[in-house]
Amino acid sequence: MRIAAPCLALAMAATVLCSCTIKQVEAKNRTITVSGGGQVTVRCDTVTIVLATVTRNWDVGRATSENAARMAKVQEALTNAGLTADSFSTNGYAITQERTYQGDHIVYGQYRVSNEVKIQLGDVARAGEIIDIAVKAGANELTSLSYSVSKLDDAVRESRLLAVKQAEENANLLASASGAVLGKLVSLSDTTVNTFPRKQGNAKISALGIEAAMDSTPLSAHSKTVTVTIQAVYELQ
C-alpha cells in the first residue's frame, strides 16, 4: 500500500501534463486605414430650357386653338434661330379647369391649356437669346433652366485619381510618423461620389412678362464640382 500511493500520484501528474497544449499565436499583419479626397470643377457645356405657352378661356376649344397657334409660332421662331428639329421637342401637354372653393362649394373657372417645349443647347452662351426669341414668339412661362456637363465621367475619373494620390500621401505620412514603413495596398473603395452645382454670376430671367422684353436676358453658365472620397487600407512593415 505504501508503494501504490506514490505510483498513483505519478500517474495523475502524468495525466495532467499530457492534457496541456501550447499554442503559438500567429502575428497578425499590421495595417493602416486612411481616406483621400479628390475634387474637380468643370464648366457646364449643355443647357436645357423648358418653356411653355399657357392660355386660358371659358371655352376649352378656344383655349386649345389659341395655344396651338402660339406654340406653332414658338417652334417656327426656334427653327429660324438655327435650332435643328432634334434640339427641341414637346415636354408636356395639359388641359385643366381652374377651380376655387367658396365654403363647401366648388366654383369652376376658365380652362387652362399648357404646352411645354424642351430645348437642349450645346452652346450655353445662347441660352438667354433663345429664351427671348421664344418669349417674343408667344411663350409665357419658364418651367425650368438647368446646366449640365456632357462628359461628367472624365471628371469623376480625374477626381478618383486625385483621391487615391491623397490617400497614399496620408498613409506615407502616418507610417513615417509612427516609425513604420508603408507596405502594399490591401483594399481600396469609393465611399462617396458627389456632384455639386457651382453658380457663376447671376441668372436673370427678365423676359417673362405680359409683353416680350426688349432687352436680352443675361444668363451665365454654371460649373459643377465633382468630389470623390475613397478609403484605402495599407500594410505596415
JSON list of C-alpha atoms in Angstrom, two decimals:
[
{"chain": "A", "resi": 1, "resn": "MET", "atom": "CA", "xyz": [0.00, 0.00, 0.00]},
{"chain": "A", "resi": 2, "resn": "ARG", "atom": "CA", "xyz": [2.85, 2.36, 0.67]},
{"chain": "A", "resi": 3, "resn": "ILE", "atom": "CA", "xyz": [4.21, 1.75, -2.82]},
{"chain": "A", "resi": 4, "resn": "ALA", "atom": "CA", "xyz": [0.83, 2.15, -4.55]},
{"chain": "A", "resi": 5, "resn": "ALA", "atom": "CA", "xyz": [0.19, 5.72, -3.31]},
{"chain": "A", "resi": 6, "resn": "PRO", "atom": "CA", "xyz": [3.32, 7.28, -4.92]},
{"chain": "A", "resi": 7, "resn": "CYS", "atom": "CA", "xyz": [2.54, 5.43, -8.13]},
{"chain": "A", "resi": 8, "resn": "LEU", "atom": "CA", "xyz": [-0.98, 6.84, -8.17]},
{"chain": "A", "resi": 9, "resn": "ALA", "atom": "CA", "xyz": [0.37, 10.37, -7.65]},
{"chain": "A", "resi": 10, "resn": "LEU", "atom": "CA", "xyz": [2.80, 9.94, -10.51]},
{"chain": "A", "resi": 11, "resn": "ALA", "atom": "CA", "xyz": [0.04, 8.64, -12.78]},
{"chain": "A", "resi": 12, "resn": "MET", "atom": "CA", "xyz": [-2.16, 11.68, -12.03]},
{"chain": "A", "resi": 13, "resn": "ALA", "atom": "CA", "xyz": [0.70, 14.07, -12.65]},
{"chain": "A", "resi": 14, "resn": "ALA", "atom": "CA", "xyz": [1.40, 12.38, -15.97]},
{"chain": "A", "resi": 15, "resn": "THR", "atom": "CA", "xyz": [-2.25, 12.75, -16.94]},
{"chain": "A", "resi": 16, "resn": "VAL", "atom": "CA", "xyz": [-2.22, 16.48, -16.19]},
{"chain": "A", "resi": 17, "resn": "LEU", "atom": "CA", "xyz": [0.97, 17.04, -18.16]},
{"chain": "A", "resi": 18, "resn": "CYS", "atom": "CA", "xyz": [-0.34, 15.13, -21.15]},
{"chain": "A", "resi": 19, "resn": "SER", "atom": "CA", "xyz": [-3.55, 17.23, -21.27]},
{"chain": "A", "resi": 20, "resn": "CYS", "atom": "CA", "xyz": [-1.73, 20.60, -21.60]},
{"chain": "A", "resi": 21, "resn": "THR", "atom": "CA", "xyz": [-1.13, 22.12, -25.06]},
{"chain": "A", "resi": 22, "resn": "ILE", "atom": "CA", "xyz": [0.94, 25.11, -26.07]},
{"chain": "A", "resi": 23, "resn": "LYS", "atom": "CA", "xyz": [-0.43, 27.41, -28.88]},
{"chain": "A", "resi": 24, "resn": "GLN", "atom": "CA", "xyz": [1.80, 29.79, -30.70]},
{"chain": "A", "resi": 25, "resn": "VAL", "atom": "CA", "xyz": [-0.12, 32.98, -31.52]},
{"chain": "A", "resi": 26, "resn": "GLU", "atom": "CA", "xyz": [0.33, 33.96, -35.12]},
{"chain": "A", "resi": 27, "resn": "ALA", "atom": "CA", "xyz": [1.41, 37.54, -35.56]},
{"chain": "A", "resi": 28, "resn": "LYS", "atom": "CA", "xyz": [-1.20, 39.49, -37.50]},
{"chain": "A", "resi": 29, "resn": "ASN", "atom": "CA", "xyz": [-0.13, 41.93, -40.21]},
{"chain": "A", "resi": 30, "resn": "ARG", "atom": "CA", "xyz": [-0.37, 45.50, -39.05]},
{"chain": "A", "resi": 31, "resn": "THR", "atom": "CA", "xyz": [-2.49, 47.74, -41.26]},
{"chain": "A", "resi": 32, "resn": "ILE", "atom": "CA", "xyz": [-3.40, 51.38, -41.53]},
{"chain": "A", "resi": 33, "resn": "THR", "atom": "CA", "xyz": [-6.68, 52.77, -42.88]},
{"chain": "A", "resi": 34, "resn": "VAL", "atom": "CA", "xyz": [-6.73, 56.19, -44.50]},
{"chain": "A", "resi": 35, "resn": "SER", "atom": "CA", "xyz": [-9.06, 58.28, -46.61]},
{"chain": "A", "resi": 36, "resn": "GLY", "atom": "CA", "xyz": [-8.41, 60.59, -49.51]},
{"chain": "A", "resi": 37, "resn": "GLY", "atom": "CA", "xyz": [-10.42, 63.13, -51.44]},
{"chain": "A", "resi": 38, "resn": "GLY", "atom": "CA", "xyz": [-10.30, 64.46, -54.97]},
{"chain": "A", "resi": 39, "resn": "GLN", "atom": "CA", "xyz": [-12.18, 67.43, -56.40]},
{"chain": "A", "resi": 40, "resn": "VAL", "atom": "CA", "xyz": [-12.51, 68.62, -59.98]},
{"chain": "A", "resi": 41, "resn": "THR", "atom": "CA", "xyz": [-14.56, 71.58, -61.21]},
{"chain": "A", "resi": 42, "resn": "VAL", "atom": "CA", "xyz": [-15.77, 71.50, -64.80]},
{"chain": "A", "resi": 43, "resn": "ARG", "atom": "CA", "xyz": [-17.60, 74.08, -66.84]},
{"chain": "A", "resi": 44, "resn": "CYS", "atom": "CA", "xyz": [-21.12, 73.17, -67.93]},
{"chain": "A", "resi": 45, "resn": "ASP", "atom": "CA", "xyz": [-21.36, 72.75, -71.70]},
{"chain": "A", "resi": 46, "resn": "THR", "atom": "CA", "xyz": [-25.06, 71.90, -72.11]},
{"chain": "A", "resi": 47, "resn": "VAL", "atom": "CA", "xyz": [-28.18, 73.80, -71.12]},
{"chain": "A", "resi": 48, "resn": "THR", "atom": "CA", "xyz": [-31.76, 72.53, -71.03]},
{"chain": "A", "resi": 49, "resn": "ILE", "atom": "CA", "xyz": [-34.62, 75.03, -71.17]},
{"chain": "A", "resi": 50, "resn": "VAL", "atom": "CA", "xyz": [-38.27, 74.16, -70.68]},
{"chain": "A", "resi": 51, "resn": "LEU", "atom": "CA", "xyz": [-40.72, 76.87, -71.77]},
{"chain": "A", "resi": 52, "resn": "ALA", "atom": "CA", "xyz": [-44.49, 76.77, -72.09]},
{"chain": "A", "resi": 53, "resn": "THR", "atom": "CA", "xyz": [-47.33, 78.51, -73.84]},
{"chain": "A", "resi": 54, "resn": "VAL", "atom": "CA", "xyz": [-50.22, 78.92, -71.40]},
{"chain": "A", "resi": 55, "resn": "THR", "atom": "CA", "xyz": [-53.67, 80.06, -72.49]},
{"chain": "A", "resi": 56, "resn": "ARG", "atom": "CA", "xyz": [-56.97, 80.49, -70.63]},
{"chain": "A", "resi": 57, "resn": "ASN", "atom": "CA", "xyz": [-60.53, 80.74, -71.89]},
{"chain": "A", "resi": 58, "resn": "TRP", "atom": "CA", "xyz": [-64.05, 79.93, -70.75]},
{"chain": "A", "resi": 59, "resn": "ASP", "atom": "CA", "xyz": [-64.35, 77.84, -73.89]},
{"chain": "A", "resi": 60, "resn": "VAL", "atom": "CA", "xyz": [-61.95, 74.88, -73.94]},
{"chain": "A", "resi": 61, "resn": "GLY", "atom": "CA", "xyz": [-61.88, 74.81, -77.74]},
{"chain": "A", "resi": 62, "resn": "ARG", "atom": "CA", "xyz": [-60.75, 78.41, -77.94]},
{"chain": "A", "resi": 63, "resn": "ALA", "atom": "CA", "xyz": [-58.14, 77.85, -75.25]},
{"chain": "A", "resi": 64, "resn": "THR", "atom": "CA", "xyz": [-56.63, 74.91, -77.14]},
{"chain": "A", "resi": 65, "resn": "SER", "atom": "CA", "xyz": [-56.71, 76.57, -80.54]},
{"chain": "A", "resi": 66, "resn": "GLU", "atom": "CA", "xyz": [-55.09, 79.75, -79.22]},
{"chain": "A", "resi": 67, "resn": "ASN", "atom": "CA", "xyz": [-52.43, 77.65, -77.52]},
{"chain": "A", "resi": 68, "resn": "ALA", "atom": "CA", "xyz": [-51.72, 75.67, -80.68]},
{"chain": "A", "resi": 69, "resn": "ALA", "atom": "CA", "xyz": [-51.25, 78.91, -82.63]},
{"chain": "A", "resi": 70, "resn": "ARG", "atom": "CA", "xyz": [-48.85, 80.27, -80.00]},
{"chain": "A", "resi": 71, "resn": "MET", "atom": "CA", "xyz": [-46.75, 77.10, -79.90]},
{"chain": "A", "resi": 72, "resn": "ALA", "atom": "CA", "xyz": [-46.57, 76.93, -83.70]},
{"chain": "A", "resi": 73, "resn": "LYS", "atom": "CA", "xyz": [-45.08, 80.44, -83.71]},
{"chain": "A", "resi": 74, "resn": "VAL", "atom": "CA", "xyz": [-42.62, 79.49, -80.96]},
{"chain": "A", "resi": 75, "resn": "GLN", "atom": "CA", "xyz": [-41.38, 76.44, -82.85]},
{"chain": "A", "resi": 76, "resn": "GLU", "atom": "CA", "xyz": [-41.10, 78.43, -86.06]},
{"chain": "A", "resi": 77, "resn": "ALA", "atom": "CA", "xyz": [-39.06, 81.09, -84.28]},
{"chain": "A", "resi": 78, "resn": "LEU", "atom": "CA", "xyz": [-36.73, 78.44, -82.82]},
{"chain": "A", "resi": 79, "resn": "THR", "atom": "CA", "xyz": [-36.19, 76.95, -86.27]},
{"chain": "A", "resi": 80, "resn": "ASN", "atom": "CA", "xyz": [-35.49, 80.39, -87.74]},
{"chain": "A", "resi": 81, "resn": "ALA", "atom": "CA", "xyz": [-32.92, 80.92, -84.96]},
{"chain": "A", "resi": 82, "resn": "GLY", "atom": "CA", "xyz": [-30.93, 77.97, -86.28]},
{"chain": "A", "resi": 83, "resn": "LEU", "atom": "CA", "xyz": [-32.11, 75.22, -83.93]},
{"chain": "A", "resi": 84, "resn": "THR", "atom": "CA", "xyz": [-32.47, 71.79, -85.52]},
{"chain": "A", "resi": 85, "resn": "ALA", "atom": "CA", "xyz": [-35.62, 69.72, -85.15]},
{"chain": "A", "resi": 86, "resn": "ASP", "atom": "CA", "xyz": [-33.91, 67.28, -82.78]},
{"chain": "A", "resi": 87, "resn": "SER", "atom": "CA", "xyz": [-32.85, 70.05, -80.38]},
{"chain": "A", "resi": 88, "resn": "PHE", "atom": "CA", "xyz": [-36.40, 70.81, -79.16]},
{"chain": "A", "resi": 89, "resn": "SER", "atom": "CA", "xyz": [-39.44, 68.66, -78.51]},
{"chain": "A", "resi": 90, "resn": "THR", "atom": "CA", "xyz": [-42.76, 68.61, -76.64]},
{"chain": "A", "resi": 91, "resn": "ASN", "atom": "CA", "xyz": [-42.15, 68.06, -72.94]},
{"chain": "A", "resi": 92, "resn": "GLY", "atom": "CA", "xyz": [-45.74, 68.02, -71.70]},
{"chain": "A", "resi": 93, "resn": "TYR", "atom": "CA", "xyz": [-49.30, 69.00, -72.57]},
{"chain": "A", "resi": 94, "resn": "ALA", "atom": "CA", "xyz": [-52.19, 69.56, -70.15]},
{"chain": "A", "resi": 95, "resn": "ILE", "atom": "CA", "xyz": [-55.76, 70.85, -70.14]},
{"chain": "A", "resi": 96, "resn": "THR", "atom": "CA", "xyz": [-57.29, 71.68, -66.76]},
{"chain": "A", "resi": 97, "resn": "GLN", "atom": "CA", "xyz": [-60.20, 73.71, -65.48]},
{"chain": "A", "resi": 98, "resn": "GLU", "atom": "CA", "xyz": [-59.36, 76.16, -62.77]},
{"chain": "A", "resi": 99, "resn": "ARG", "atom": "CA", "xyz": [-61.39, 75.96, -59.59]},
{"chain": "A", "resi": 100, "resn": "THR", "atom": "CA", "xyz": [-61.76, 77.76, -56.29]},
{"chain": "A", "resi": 101, "resn": "TYR", "atom": "CA", "xyz": [-63.60, 76.91, -53.11]},
{"chain": "A", "resi": 102, "resn": "GLN", "atom": "CA", "xyz": [-66.27, 79.09, -51.52]},
{"chain": "A", "resi": 103, "resn": "GLY", "atom": "CA", "xyz": [-67.24, 77.38, -48.32]},
{"chain": "A", "resi": 104, "resn": "ASP", "atom": "CA", "xyz": [-68.34, 73.87, -49.23]},
{"chain": "A", "resi": 105, "resn": "HIS", "atom": "CA", "xyz": [-68.92, 74.73, -52.86]},
{"chain": "A", "resi": 106, "resn": "ILE", "atom": "CA", "xyz": [-66.55, 74.43, -55.80]},
{"chain": "A", "resi": 107, "resn": "VAL", "atom": "CA", "xyz": [-66.57, 77.33, -58.22]},
{"chain": "A", "resi": 108, "resn": "TYR", "atom": "CA", "xyz": [-65.25, 76.37, -61.64]},
{"chain": "A", "resi": 109, "resn": "GLY", "atom": "CA", "xyz": [-63.26, 78.89, -63.63]},
{"chain": "A", "resi": 110, "resn": "GLN", "atom": "CA", "xyz": [-61.64, 79.09, -67.03]},
{"chain": "A", "resi": 111, "resn": "TYR", "atom": "CA", "xyz": [-59.94, 76.28, -68.87]},
{"chain": "A", "resi": 112, "resn": "ARG", "atom": "CA", "xyz": [-56.14, 76.38, -68.73]},
{"chain": "A", "resi": 113, "resn": "VAL", "atom": "CA", "xyz": [-54.08, 74.84, -71.52]},
{"chain": "A", "resi": 114, "resn": "SER", "atom": "CA", "xyz": [-50.31, 74.38, -71.12]},
{"chain": "A", "resi": 115, "resn": "ASN", "atom": "CA", "xyz": [-47.94, 73.15, -73.81]},
{"chain": "A", "resi": 116, "resn": "GLU", "atom": "CA", "xyz": [-44.30, 72.71, -72.80]},
{"chain": "A", "resi": 117, "resn": "VAL", "atom": "CA", "xyz": [-41.34, 72.61, -75.16]},
{"chain": "A", "resi": 118, "resn": "LYS", "atom": "CA", "xyz": [-37.93, 71.34, -74.04]},
{"chain": "A", "resi": 119, "resn": "ILE", "atom": "CA", "xyz": [-34.91, 72.94, -75.71]},
{"chain": "A", "resi": 120, "resn": "GLN", "atom": "CA", "xyz": [-31.41, 71.49, -75.46]},
{"chain": "A", "resi": 121, "resn": "LEU", "atom": "CA", "xyz": [-28.44, 73.62, -76.45]},
{"chain": "A", "resi": 122, "resn": "GLY", "atom": "CA", "xyz": [-24.80, 72.68, -76.86]},
{"chain": "A", "resi": 123, "resn": "ASP", "atom": "CA", "xyz": [-23.91, 76.36, -76.91]},
{"chain": "A", "resi": 124, "resn": "VAL", "atom": "CA", "xyz": [-24.69, 77.58, -73.38]},
{"chain": "A", "resi": 125, "resn": "ALA", "atom": "CA", "xyz": [-23.94, 81.18, -74.36]},
{"chain": "A", "resi": 126, "resn": "ARG", "atom": "CA", "xyz": [-27.16, 81.25, -76.42]},
{"chain": "A", "resi": 127, "resn": "ALA", "atom": "CA", "xyz": [-29.48, 80.40, -73.52]},
{"chain": "A", "resi": 128, "resn": "GLY", "atom": "CA", "xyz": [-30.63, 83.98, -72.89]},
{"chain": "A", "resi": 129, "resn": "GLU", "atom": "CA", "xyz": [-31.04, 84.67, -76.58]},
{"chain": "A", "resi": 130, "resn": "ILE", "atom": "CA", "xyz": [-33.18, 81.57, -77.17]},
{"chain": "A", "resi": 131, "resn": "ILE", "atom": "CA", "xyz": [-35.42, 82.38, -74.21]},
{"chain": "A", "resi": 132, "resn": "ASP", "atom": "CA", "xyz": [-36.01, 85.87, -75.56]},
{"chain": "A", "resi": 133, "resn": "ILE", "atom": "CA", "xyz": [-36.81, 84.54, -79.02]},
{"chain": "A", "resi": 134, "resn": "ALA", "atom": "CA", "xyz": [-39.31, 82.03, -77.63]},
{"chain": "A", "resi": 135, "resn": "VAL", "atom": "CA", "xyz": [-40.99, 84.61, -75.39]},
{"chain": "A", "resi": 136, "resn": "LYS", "atom": "CA", "xyz": [-41.37, 87.15, -78.18]},
{"chain": "A", "resi": 137, "resn": "ALA", "atom": "CA", "xyz": [-42.95, 84.40, -80.29]},
{"chain": "A", "resi": 138, "resn": "GLY", "atom": "CA", "xyz": [-45.56, 83.52, -77.66]},
{"chain": "A", "resi": 139, "resn": "ALA", "atom": "CA", "xyz": [-44.05, 81.50, -74.80]},
{"chain": "A", "resi": 140, "resn": "ASN", "atom": "CA", "xyz": [-45.17, 82.96, -71.48]},
{"chain": "A", "resi": 141, "resn": "GLU", "atom": "CA", "xyz": [-43.92, 80.56, -68.82]},
{"chain": "A", "resi": 142, "resn": "LEU", "atom": "CA", "xyz": [-40.45, 79.29, -67.93]},
{"chain": "A", "resi": 143, "resn": "THR", "atom": "CA", "xyz": [-40.70, 75.87, -66.28]},
{"chain": "A", "resi": 144, "resn": "SER", "atom": "CA", "xyz": [-37.03, 75.08, -65.77]},
{"chain": "A", "resi": 145, "resn": "LEU", "atom": "CA", "xyz": [-33.49, 76.04, -66.71]},
{"chain": "A", "resi": 146, "resn": "SER", "atom": "CA", "xyz": [-30.65, 73.63, -65.96]},
{"chain": "A", "resi": 147, "resn": "TYR", "atom": "CA", "xyz": [-26.98, 73.34, -66.88]},
{"chain": "A", "resi": 148, "resn": "SER", "atom": "CA", "xyz": [-25.11, 70.05, -67.21]},
{"chain": "A", "resi": 149, "resn": "VAL", "atom": "CA", "xyz": [-21.79, 68.53, -68.26]},
{"chain": "A", "resi": 150, "resn": "SER", "atom": "CA", "xyz": [-21.81, 66.19, -71.24]},
{"chain": "A", "resi": 151, "resn": "LYS", "atom": "CA", "xyz": [-18.64, 64.32, -70.23]},
{"chain": "A", "resi": 152, "resn": "LEU", "atom": "CA", "xyz": [-19.02, 64.02, -66.47]},
{"chain": "A", "resi": 153, "resn": "ASP", "atom": "CA", "xyz": [-17.35, 60.59, -66.41]},
{"chain": "A", "resi": 154, "resn": "ASP", "atom": "CA", "xyz": [-13.99, 62.17, -67.25]},
{"chain": "A", "resi": 155, "resn": "ALA", "atom": "CA", "xyz": [-14.29, 64.48, -64.24]},
{"chain": "A", "resi": 156, "resn": "VAL", "atom": "CA", "xyz": [-15.20, 61.56, -61.94]},
{"chain": "A", "resi": 157, "resn": "ARG", "atom": "CA", "xyz": [-12.19, 59.59, -63.20]},
{"chain": "A", "resi": 158, "resn": "GLU", "atom": "CA", "xyz": [-9.84, 62.51, -62.58]},
{"chain": "A", "resi": 159, "resn": "SER", "atom": "CA", "xyz": [-11.30, 63.05, -59.10]},
{"chain": "A", "resi": 160, "resn": "ARG", "atom": "CA", "xyz": [-10.70, 59.39, -58.26]},
{"chain": "A", "resi": 161, "resn": "LEU", "atom": "CA", "xyz": [-7.05, 59.61, -59.29]},
{"chain": "A", "resi": 162, "resn": "LEU", "atom": "CA", "xyz": [-6.58, 62.66, -57.07]},
{"chain": "A", "resi": 163, "resn": "ALA", "atom": "CA", "xyz": [-8.31, 60.90, -54.17]},
{"chain": "A", "resi": 164, "resn": "VAL", "atom": "CA", "xyz": [-6.07, 57.83, -54.47]},
{"chain": "A", "resi": 165, "resn": "LYS", "atom": "CA", "xyz": [-2.96, 60.02, -54.61]},
{"chain": "A", "resi": 166, "resn": "GLN", "atom": "CA", "xyz": [-4.01, 61.89, -51.47]},
{"chain": "A", "resi": 167, "resn": "ALA", "atom": "CA", "xyz": [-4.76, 58.66, -49.62]},
{"chain": "A", "resi": 168, "resn": "GLU", "atom": "CA", "xyz": [-1.31, 57.31, -50.41]},
{"chain": "A", "resi": 169, "resn": "GLU", "atom": "CA", "xyz": [0.32, 60.55, -49.25]},
{"chain": "A", "resi": 170, "resn": "ASN", "atom": "CA", "xyz": [-1.65, 60.42, -45.98]},
{"chain": "A", "resi": 171, "resn": "ALA", "atom": "CA", "xyz": [-0.65, 56.79, -45.42]},
{"chain": "A", "resi": 172, "resn": "ASN", "atom": "CA", "xyz": [3.03, 57.53, -46.01]},
{"chain": "A", "resi": 173, "resn": "LEU", "atom": "CA", "xyz": [2.91, 60.47, -43.61]},
{"chain": "A", "resi": 174, "resn": "LEU", "atom": "CA", "xyz": [1.28, 58.47, -40.81]},
{"chain": "A", "resi": 175, "resn": "ALA", "atom": "CA", "xyz": [3.53, 55.45, -41.31]},
{"chain": "A", "resi": 176, "resn": "SER", "atom": "CA", "xyz": [6.66, 57.59, -41.22]},
{"chain": "A", "resi": 177, "resn": "ALA", "atom": "CA", "xyz": [5.47, 59.42, -38.10]},
{"chain": "A", "resi": 178, "resn": "SER", "atom": "CA", "xyz": [4.95, 56.10, -36.30]},
{"chain": "A", "resi": 179, "resn": "GLY", "atom": "CA", "xyz": [8.36, 54.73, -37.31]},
{"chain": "A", "resi": 180, "resn": "ALA", "atom": "CA", "xyz": [6.93, 52.18, -39.72]},
{"chain": "A", "resi": 181, "resn": "VAL", "atom": "CA", "xyz": [7.34, 51.60, -43.44]},
{"chain": "A", "resi": 182, "resn": "LEU", "atom": "CA", "xyz": [4.31, 51.64, -45.71]},
{"chain": "A", "resi": 183, "resn": "GLY", "atom": "CA", "xyz": [3.64, 48.27, -47.30]},
{"chain": "A", "resi": 184, "resn": "LYS", "atom": "CA", "xyz": [1.40, 47.10, -50.11]},
{"chain": "A", "resi": 185, "resn": "LEU", "atom": "CA", "xyz": [-2.16, 48.23, -50.70]},
{"chain": "A", "resi": 186, "resn": "VAL", "atom": "CA", "xyz": [-4.66, 45.79, -49.20]},
{"chain": "A", "resi": 187, "resn": "SER", "atom": "CA", "xyz": [-8.00, 47.28, -50.27]},
{"chain": "A", "resi": 188, "resn": "LEU", "atom": "CA", "xyz": [-9.43, 50.37, -51.92]},
{"chain": "A", "resi": 189, "resn": "SER", "atom": "CA", "xyz": [-13.05, 51.52, -52.17]},
{"chain": "A", "resi": 190, "resn": "ASP", "atom": "CA", "xyz": [-15.17, 54.54, -53.07]},
{"chain": "A", "resi": 191, "resn": "THR", "atom": "CA", "xyz": [-17.11, 55.93, -50.15]},
{"chain": "A", "resi": 192, "resn": "THR", "atom": "CA", "xyz": [-18.81, 58.91, -51.81]},
{"chain": "A", "resi": 193, "resn": "VAL", "atom": "CA", "xyz": [-19.13, 60.42, -55.26]},
{"chain": "A", "resi": 194, "resn": "ASN", "atom": "CA", "xyz": [-20.95, 63.76, -55.23]},
{"chain": "A", "resi": 195, "resn": "THR", "atom": "CA", "xyz": [-21.68, 66.36, -57.88]},
{"chain": "A", "resi": 196, "resn": "PHE", "atom": "CA", "xyz": [-22.46, 69.90, -56.76]},
{"chain": "A", "resi": 197, "resn": "PRO", "atom": "CA", "xyz": [-23.51, 72.83, -58.94]},
{"chain": "A", "resi": 198, "resn": "ARG", "atom": "CA", "xyz": [-21.45, 75.96, -58.67]},
{"chain": "A", "resi": 199, "resn": "LYS", "atom": "CA", "xyz": [-23.19, 79.16, -59.67]},
{"chain": "A", "resi": 200, "resn": "GLN", "atom": "CA", "xyz": [-21.24, 81.56, -61.80]},
{"chain": "A", "resi": 201, "resn": "GLY", "atom": "CA", "xyz": [-22.74, 85.04, -61.71]},
{"chain": "A", "resi": 202, "resn": "ASN", "atom": "CA", "xyz": [-26.45, 85.79, -61.58]},
{"chain": "A", "resi": 203, "resn": "ALA", "atom": "CA", "xyz": [-29.08, 84.19, -63.76]},
{"chain": "A", "resi": 204, "resn": "LYS", "atom": "CA", "xyz": [-31.77, 86.74, -64.53]},
{"chain": "A", "resi": 205, "resn": "ILE", "atom": "CA", "xyz": [-34.95, 85.83, -66.40]},
{"chain": "A", "resi": 206, "resn": "SER", "atom": "CA", "xyz": [-36.37, 89.24, -67.29]},
{"chain": "A", "resi": 207, "resn": "ALA", "atom": "CA", "xyz": [-38.27, 88.37, -70.43]},
{"chain": "A", "resi": 208, "resn": "LEU", "atom": "CA", "xyz": [-41.26, 86.59, -68.91]},
{"chain": "A", "resi": 209, "resn": "GLY", "atom": "CA", "xyz": [-43.78, 89.40, -68.63]},
{"chain": "A", "resi": 210, "resn": "ILE", "atom": "CA", "xyz": [-47.08, 90.15, -70.29]},
{"chain": "A", "resi": 211, "resn": "GLU", "atom": "CA", "xyz": [-45.17, 91.81, -73.09]},
{"chain": "A", "resi": 212, "resn": "ALA", "atom": "CA", "xyz": [-41.94, 90.48, -74.54]},
{"chain": "A", "resi": 213, "resn": "ALA", "atom": "CA", "xyz": [-38.90, 92.18, -73.08]},
{"chain": "A", "resi": 214, "resn": "MET", "atom": "CA", "xyz": [-36.86, 94.35, -75.40]},
{"chain": "A", "resi": 215, "resn": "ASP", "atom": "CA", "xyz": [-33.55, 93.76, -73.60]},
{"chain": "A", "resi": 216, "resn": "SER", "atom": "CA", "xyz": [-31.79, 90.42, -73.88]},
{"chain": "A", "resi": 217, "resn": "THR", "atom": "CA", "xyz": [-31.92, 88.06, -70.93]},
{"chain": "A", "resi": 218, "resn": "PRO", "atom": "CA", "xyz": [-28.47, 87.84, -69.32]},
{"chain": "A", "resi": 219, "resn": "LEU", "atom": "CA", "xyz": [-27.52, 84.32, -68.21]},
{"chain": "A", "resi": 220, "resn": "SER", "atom": "CA", "xyz": [-24.21, 82.92, -67.04]},
{"chain": "A", "resi": 221, "resn": "ALA", "atom": "CA", "xyz": [-23.19, 79.30, -67.44]},
{"chain": "A", "resi": 222, "resn": "HIS", "atom": "CA", "xyz": [-22.62, 77.33, -64.27]},
{"chain": "A", "resi": 223, "resn": "SER", "atom": "CA", "xyz": [-19.92, 74.89, -63.25]},
{"chain": "A", "resi": 224, "resn": "LYS", "atom": "CA", "xyz": [-20.18, 71.55, -61.49]},
{"chain": "A", "resi": 225, "resn": "THR", "atom": "CA", "xyz": [-17.78, 70.30, -58.84]},
{"chain": "A", "resi": 226, "resn": "VAL", "atom": "CA", "xyz": [-17.23, 66.54, -58.72]},
{"chain": "A", "resi": 227, "resn": "THR", "atom": "CA", "xyz": [-15.98, 65.28, -55.34]},
{"chain": "A", "resi": 228, "resn": "VAL", "atom": "CA", "xyz": [-14.80, 61.70, -54.75]},
{"chain": "A", "resi": 229, "resn": "THR", "atom": "CA", "xyz": [-13.83, 60.27, -51.36]},
{"chain": "A", "resi": 230, "resn": "ILE", "atom": "CA", "xyz": [-12.06, 56.91, -51.12]},
{"chain": "A", "resi": 231, "resn": "GLN", "atom": "CA", "xyz": [-10.90, 54.65, -48.30]},
{"chain": "A", "resi": 232, "resn": "ALA", "atom": "CA", "xyz": [-7.64, 52.70, -48.53]},
{"chain": "A", "resi": 233, "resn": "VAL", "atom": "CA", "xyz": [-6.06, 50.05, -46.32]},
{"chain": "A", "resi": 234, "resn": "TYR", "atom": "CA", "xyz": [-2.25, 49.53, -46.42]},
{"chain": "A", "resi": 235, "resn": "GLU", "atom": "CA", "xyz": [0.05, 47.06, -44.72]},
{"chain": "A", "resi": 236, "resn": "LEU", "atom": "CA", "xyz": [2.67, 48.39, -42.32]},
{"chain": "A", "resi": 237, "resn": "GLN", "atom": "CA", "xyz": [6.18, 46.92, -42.21]}
]
